[in-house]
PDB file of C-alpha atoms in Angstrom:
ATOM      1  CA  UNK A 288       3.913 -49.648   0.002  1.00 71.00           C
ATOM      2  CA  UNK A 289       6.503 -49.300  -2.241  1.00 75.00           C
ATOM      3  CA  UNK A 290       8.518 -46.651  -3.549  1.00 73.00           C
ATOM      4  CA  UNK A 291       7.409 -46.638  -6.687  1.00 80.00           C
ATOM      5  CA  UNK A 292       4.183 -47.281  -6.166  1.00 83.00           C
ATOM      6  CA  UNK A 293       3.801 -43.969  -4.316  1.00 80.00           C
ATOM      7  CA  UNK A 294       6.011 -42.019  -6.794  1.00 81.00           C
ATOM      8  CA  UNK A 295       2.996 -43.449  -9.256  1.00 86.00           C
ATOM      9  CA  UNK A 296       0.582 -42.847  -6.875  1.00 85.00           C
ATOM     10  CA  UNK A 297       1.994 -39.371  -7.143  1.00 81.00           C
ATOM     11  CA  UNK A 298       1.070 -39.167 -10.744  1.00 86.00           C
ATOM     12  CA  UNK A 299      -2.376 -40.697 -10.687  1.00 90.00           C
ATOM     13  CA  UNK A 300      -3.548 -37.740  -8.554  1.00 87.00           C
ATOM     14  CA  UNK A 301      -2.203 -34.635 -10.465  1.00 87.00           C
ATOM     15  CA  UNK A 302      -3.845 -36.877 -14.231  1.00 93.00           C
ATOM     16  CA  UNK A 303      -7.197 -36.767 -11.768  1.00 93.00           C
ATOM     17  CA  UNK A 304      -6.401 -33.895 -11.227  1.00 91.00           C
ATOM     18  CA  UNK A 305      -6.099 -32.220 -14.491  1.00 93.00           C
ATOM     19  CA  UNK A 306      -9.884 -33.950 -16.088  1.00 93.00           C
ATOM     20  CA  UNK A 307     -11.567 -32.336 -13.004  1.00 93.00           C
ATOM     21  CA  UNK A 308     -10.277 -28.719 -13.408  1.00 93.00           C
ATOM     22  CA  UNK A 309     -10.938 -30.277 -17.741  1.00 93.00           C
ATOM     23  CA  UNK A 310     -14.725 -30.442 -16.855  1.00 92.00           C
ATOM     24  CA  UNK A 311     -15.538 -27.532 -15.003  1.00 91.00           C
ATOM     25  CA  UNK A 312     -16.102 -25.186 -17.635  1.00 91.00           C
ATOM     26  CA  UNK A 313     -18.097 -28.055 -19.500  1.00 90.00           C
ATOM     27  CA  UNK A 314     -19.605 -28.202 -16.368  1.00 88.00           C
ATOM     28  CA  UNK A 315     -20.468 -24.830 -16.330  1.00 89.00           C
ATOM     29  CA  UNK A 316     -21.683 -23.731 -19.635  1.00 89.00           C
ATOM     30  CA  UNK A 317     -23.760 -27.210 -19.441  1.00 86.00           C
ATOM     31  CA  UNK A 318     -25.383 -26.210 -15.764  1.00 85.00           C
ATOM     32  CA  UNK A 319     -25.703 -22.281 -17.384  1.00 86.00           C
ATOM     33  CA  UNK A 320     -27.857 -24.186 -20.401  1.00 85.00           C
ATOM     34  CA  UNK A 321     -29.903 -25.474 -18.163  1.00 83.00           C
ATOM     35  CA  UNK A 322     -30.691 -23.178 -15.979  1.00 82.00           C
ATOM     36  CA  UNK A 323     -31.910 -20.974 -18.550  1.00 83.00           C
ATOM     37  CA  UNK A 324     -33.690 -23.962 -19.834  1.00 80.00           C
ATOM     38  CA  UNK A 325     -35.095 -24.051 -16.171  1.00 78.00           C
ATOM     39  CA  UNK A 326     -36.198 -20.687 -16.548  1.00 80.00           C
ATOM     40  CA  UNK A 327     -37.388 -20.354 -19.864  1.00 80.00           C
ATOM     41  CA  UNK A 328     -40.093 -23.297 -19.304  1.00 78.00           C
ATOM     42  CA  UNK A 329     -40.769 -22.478 -15.650  1.00 74.00           C
ATOM     43  CA  UNK A 330     -40.217 -26.027 -14.933  1.00 68.00           C
ATOM     44  CA  UNK A 331     -40.218 -26.690 -11.095  1.00 64.00           C
ATOM     45  CA  UNK A 332     -40.490 -30.196  -8.697  1.00 61.00           C
ATOM     46  CA  UNK A 333     -38.318 -34.039 -10.072  1.00 60.00           C
ATOM     47  CA  UNK A 334     -38.889 -31.980 -14.020  1.00 62.00           C
ATOM     48  CA  UNK A 335     -35.777 -30.101 -12.931  1.00 60.00           C
ATOM     49  CA  UNK A 336     -33.698 -32.914 -12.786  1.00 61.00           C
ATOM     50  CA  UNK A 337     -34.698 -34.476 -16.301  1.00 64.00           C
ATOM     51  CA  UNK A 338     -31.991 -32.529 -18.214  1.00 69.00           C
ATOM     52  CA  UNK A 339     -29.384 -31.861 -14.910  1.00 76.00           C
ATOM     53  CA  UNK A 340     -26.132 -31.960 -16.521  1.00 81.00           C
ATOM     54  CA  UNK A 341     -25.311 -34.725 -14.599  1.00 84.00           C
ATOM     55  CA  UNK A 342     -22.112 -36.357 -17.065  1.00 85.00           C
ATOM     56  CA  UNK A 343     -20.347 -32.847 -16.632  1.00 84.00           C
ATOM     57  CA  UNK A 344     -21.106 -32.999 -12.601  1.00 87.00           C
ATOM     58  CA  UNK A 345     -19.371 -36.191 -13.279  1.00 90.00           C
ATOM     59  CA  UNK A 346     -16.623 -35.933 -14.599  1.00 89.00           C
ATOM     60  CA  UNK A 347     -15.446 -33.231 -12.053  1.00 91.00           C
ATOM     61  CA  UNK A 348     -17.020 -34.521  -8.985  1.00 92.00           C
ATOM     62  CA  UNK A 349     -15.512 -38.598  -9.512  1.00 94.00           C
ATOM     63  CA  UNK A 350     -12.026 -37.832 -10.216  1.00 95.00           C
ATOM     64  CA  UNK A 351     -11.779 -34.857  -7.633  1.00 93.00           C
ATOM     65  CA  UNK A 352     -13.027 -37.413  -5.142  1.00 95.00           C
ATOM     66  CA  UNK A 353     -10.554 -39.681  -5.966  1.00 95.00           C
ATOM     67  CA  UNK A 354      -8.061 -37.131  -5.888  1.00 92.00           C
ATOM     68  CA  UNK A 355      -8.882 -36.190  -2.566  1.00 90.00           C
ATOM     69  CA  UNK A 356      -8.369 -39.924  -1.522  1.00 93.00           C
ATOM     70  CA  UNK A 357      -5.199 -40.249  -3.385  1.00 91.00           C
ATOM     71  CA  UNK A 358      -3.658 -37.437  -0.862  1.00 86.00           C
ATOM     72  CA  UNK A 359      -5.139 -38.896   1.727  1.00 87.00           C
ATOM     73  CA  UNK A 360      -3.476 -43.086   1.134  1.00 89.00           C
ATOM     74  CA  UNK A 361      -0.338 -41.248  -0.001  1.00 87.00           C
ATOM     75  CA  UNK A 362      -0.013 -38.944   3.102  1.00 86.00           C
ATOM     76  CA  UNK A 363      -0.972 -41.595   5.478  1.00 89.00           C
ATOM     77  CA  UNK A 364       1.367 -44.615   4.147  1.00 89.00           C
ATOM     78  CA  UNK A 365       4.593 -42.185   4.115  1.00 88.00           C
ATOM     79  CA  UNK A 366       3.336 -40.845   7.364  1.00 90.00           C
ATOM     80  CA  UNK A 367       3.853 -44.929   8.547  1.00 91.00           C
ATOM     81  CA  UNK A 368       6.972 -45.660   7.072  1.00 90.00           C
ATOM     82  CA  UNK A 369       7.927 -42.515   8.410  1.00 91.00           C
ATOM     83  CA  UNK A 370       7.241 -43.353  12.277  1.00 93.00           C
ATOM     84  CA  UNK A 371       8.439 -47.244  11.415  1.00 92.00           C
ATOM     85  CA  UNK A 372      11.867 -46.054  10.067  1.00 92.00           C
ATOM     86  CA  UNK A 373      12.339 -43.241  13.332  1.00 92.00           C
ATOM     87  CA  UNK A 374      10.819 -46.571  15.722  1.00 92.00           C
ATOM     88  CA  UNK A 375      13.375 -48.582  13.932  1.00 91.00           C
ATOM     89  CA  UNK A 376      16.157 -46.816  15.267  1.00 90.00           C
ATOM     90  CA  UNK A 377      19.087 -48.281  16.595  1.00 89.00           C
ATOM     91  CA  UNK A 378      21.675 -47.362  19.337  1.00 85.00           C
ATOM     92  CA  UNK A 379      23.887 -45.640  16.696  1.00 88.00           C
ATOM     93  CA  UNK A 380      22.805 -42.509  14.785  1.00 90.00           C
ATOM     94  CA  UNK A 381      22.583 -39.646  13.953  1.00 92.00           C
ATOM     95  CA  UNK A 382      19.799 -35.927  13.768  1.00 93.00           C
ATOM     96  CA  UNK A 383      21.002 -33.541  11.386  1.00 92.00           C
ATOM     97  CA  UNK A 384      19.320 -30.184  12.030  1.00 92.00           C
ATOM     98  CA  UNK A 385      19.895 -27.507   8.885  1.00 92.00           C
ATOM     99  CA  UNK A 386      23.172 -28.943   8.407  1.00 90.00           C
ATOM    100  CA  UNK A 387      24.411 -29.276  11.657  1.00 91.00           C
ATOM    101  CA  UNK A 388      24.511 -32.361  13.898  1.00 91.00           C
ATOM    102  CA  UNK A 389      21.145 -31.816  16.426  1.00 88.00           C
ATOM    103  CA  UNK A 390      22.736 -31.048  20.204  1.00 86.00           C
ATOM    104  CA  UNK A 391      19.506 -32.495  21.937  1.00 86.00           C
ATOM    105  CA  UNK A 392      19.207 -36.032  19.548  1.00 88.00           C
ATOM    106  CA  UNK A 393      16.419 -37.484  21.579  1.00 90.00           C
ATOM    107  CA  UNK A 394      14.252 -35.199  22.084  1.00 90.00           C
ATOM    108  CA  UNK A 395      14.285 -34.459  18.356  1.00 91.00           C
ATOM    109  CA  UNK A 396      13.442 -38.142  18.349  1.00 93.00           C
ATOM    110  CA  UNK A 397      10.934 -37.593  20.611  1.00 92.00           C
ATOM    111  CA  UNK A 398       9.101 -35.487  19.086  1.00 92.00           C
ATOM    112  CA  UNK A 399       8.771 -36.112  15.558  1.00 93.00           C
ATOM    113  CA  UNK A 400       7.524 -39.847  16.458  1.00 93.00           C
ATOM    114  CA  UNK A 401       4.837 -37.914  17.842  1.00 93.00           C
ATOM    115  CA  UNK A 402       3.879 -37.051  13.655  1.00 93.00           C
ATOM    116  CA  UNK A 403       0.369 -37.203  13.938  1.00 91.00           C
ATOM    117  CA  UNK A 404      -2.552 -36.045  11.168  1.00 89.00           C
ATOM    118  CA  UNK A 405      -4.121 -32.117  12.692  1.00 85.00           C
ATOM    119  CA  UNK A 406      -6.780 -31.072  12.277  1.00 80.00           C
ATOM    120  CA  UNK A 407      -6.503 -27.684  10.175  1.00 75.00           C
ATOM    121  CA  UNK A 408      -7.159 -24.108  11.491  1.00 78.00           C
ATOM    122  CA  UNK A 409      -6.067 -22.023   8.847  1.00 81.00           C
ATOM    123  CA  UNK A 410      -2.540 -20.696   8.963  1.00 83.00           C
ATOM    124  CA  UNK A 411       0.586 -22.421   6.892  1.00 81.00           C
ATOM    125  CA  UNK A 412       3.826 -23.637   7.118  1.00 83.00           C
ATOM    126  CA  UNK A 413       6.316 -20.718   6.826  1.00 83.00           C
ATOM    127  CA  UNK A 414      10.181 -20.864   8.125  1.00 85.00           C
ATOM    128  CA  UNK A 415      11.318 -23.610   6.980  1.00 89.00           C
ATOM    129  CA  UNK A 416      13.459 -26.526   8.879  1.00 90.00           C
ATOM    130  CA  UNK A 417      15.128 -29.309   7.503  1.00 93.00           C
ATOM    131  CA  UNK A 418      15.671 -32.687   9.311  1.00 93.00           C
ATOM    132  CA  UNK A 419      18.367 -35.380   8.351  1.00 93.00           C
ATOM    133  CA  UNK A 420      17.879 -38.945  10.029  1.00 93.00           C
ATOM    134  CA  UNK A 421      20.927 -41.878   9.883  1.00 92.00           C
ATOM    135  CA  UNK A 422      21.356 -44.474  11.360  1.00 90.00           C
ATOM    136  CA  UNK A 423      23.332 -47.648   9.339  1.00 86.00           C
ATOM    137  CA  UNK A 424      23.736 -46.408   6.084  1.00 87.00           C
ATOM    138  CA  UNK A 425      19.594 -45.919   6.059  1.00 89.00           C
ATOM    139  CA  UNK A 426      18.013 -41.439   5.442  1.00 89.00           C
ATOM    140  CA  UNK A 427      15.301 -40.018   6.656  1.00 90.00           C
ATOM    141  CA  UNK A 428      14.130 -36.814   5.402  1.00 90.00           C
ATOM    142  CA  UNK A 429      11.994 -33.860   6.436  1.00 91.00           C
ATOM    143  CA  UNK A 430      11.576 -31.123   5.908  1.00 91.00           C
ATOM    144  CA  UNK A 431       9.686 -29.095   8.485  1.00 91.00           C
ATOM    145  CA  UNK A 432       7.581 -25.800   8.432  1.00 89.00           C
ATOM    146  CA  UNK A 433       7.369 -23.793  11.259  1.00 89.00           C
ATOM    147  CA  UNK A 434       2.958 -22.691  11.568  1.00 86.00           C
ATOM    148  CA  UNK A 435       2.136 -19.824  11.194  1.00 86.00           C
ATOM    149  CA  UNK A 436      -0.136 -18.904  13.549  1.00 86.00           C
ATOM    150  CA  UNK A 437       1.677 -21.296  16.448  1.00 85.00           C
ATOM    151  CA  UNK A 438       5.421 -21.044  16.559  1.00 82.00           C
ATOM    152  CA  UNK A 439       5.617 -24.819  18.490  1.00 88.00           C
ATOM    153  CA  UNK A 440       3.163 -26.520  15.939  1.00 90.00           C
ATOM    154  CA  UNK A 441       5.208 -28.294  12.923  1.00 90.00           C
ATOM    155  CA  UNK A 442       4.130 -29.522   9.219  1.00 91.00           C
ATOM    156  CA  UNK A 443       6.234 -32.269   8.685  1.00 91.00           C
ATOM    157  CA  UNK A 444       6.847 -33.212   4.554  1.00 88.00           C
ATOM    158  CA  UNK A 445       8.529 -35.939   3.028  1.00 81.00           C
ATOM    159  CA  UNK A 446      10.693 -34.719   0.274  1.00 75.00           C
ATOM    160  CA  UNK A 447      12.144 -38.569  -0.090  1.00 63.00           C
ATOM    161  CA  UNK A 448       9.304 -39.983  -2.525  1.00 61.00           C
ATOM    162  CA  UNK A 449       8.778 -37.868  -4.726  1.00 53.00           C
ATOM    163  CA  UNK A 450       5.021 -38.333  -4.578  1.00 52.00           C
ATOM    164  CA  UNK A 451       4.676 -36.561  -1.335  1.00 48.00           C
ATOM    165  CA  UNK A 452       7.269 -34.146  -2.046  1.00 50.00           C
ATOM    166  CA  UNK A 453       4.708 -31.087  -1.307  1.00 65.00           C
ATOM    167  CA  UNK A 454       2.072 -32.928   0.905  1.00 77.00           C
ATOM    168  CA  UNK A 455       2.082 -32.311   4.591  1.00 84.00           C
ATOM    169  CA  UNK A 456       2.266 -35.705   6.343  1.00 88.00           C
ATOM    170  CA  UNK A 457       1.487 -34.497   9.442  1.00 90.00           C
ATOM    171  CA  UNK A 458       2.308 -32.430  12.111  1.00 91.00           C
ATOM    172  CA  UNK A 459       3.941 -32.141  15.188  1.00 91.00           C
ATOM    173  CA  UNK A 460       4.465 -29.967  18.342  1.00 90.00           C
ATOM    174  CA  UNK A 461       7.206 -29.008  20.359  1.00 89.00           C
ATOM    175  CA  UNK A 462       9.404 -25.982  21.672  1.00 88.00           C
ATOM    176  CA  UNK A 463      12.145 -28.189  21.127  1.00 83.00           C
ATOM    177  CA  UNK A 464      13.401 -26.734  17.246  1.00 83.00           C
ATOM    178  CA  UNK A 465      12.343 -22.794  18.169  1.00 81.00           C
ATOM    179  CA  UNK A 466      15.983 -22.153  18.288  1.00 78.00           C
ATOM    180  CA  UNK A 467      16.871 -24.109  14.378  1.00 79.00           C
TER     181      UNK A 467
END
C-alpha cells in the first residue's frame, strides 16, 4: 500500500468517525422515544423490537466499526513498511536519536525490529524520543513515547505517514533507550 492510499484511508476514517458522532444524538433521541413508547404500552417480548430505532443504531455502529477496522489496517500496513525498511538496511546506515548520533546503533536497530502490536494496559506514552534511521538516501522517522507504567516499553508512532501521525503502530521493549 502506498503513501497516497494510507493518506486516503486516514481521511476516510475521520469522515466515518464524523458520521458516527453525528448519529449519536439521533440515536439517543430515538432510543429515548422507544423507551417512552415501551413504558406507555407496557410491551414485552418480541414486540419490544418492533419500534426499536435500528436505523439510528446502524448509522452509529457501522461507521464506528469501519473506523476501528481502518485504524487497524493503517497500523498494520505502516508497521509492516517500517519493519521492511529496517530489515533491508545496508551496512552503511545511521541512527540519530533526538538529533544526536546513536552510540549503540545495532542495539537500537535490533530493538526497533521487535516492533509489534501489544495489548493495552491502562497506561499511555509520556516523554518523546525522536529516532531517524538513514540509509542510501532514504529516511525513516519514528517517534517513541515512553510508557507511563513500564519505563522499558515504548509506544511507536510513524510521523512519515499523514494517515498515521497520531496512531500507535506498535510497541517495543528495551532498556537501550533509558538514557534519552
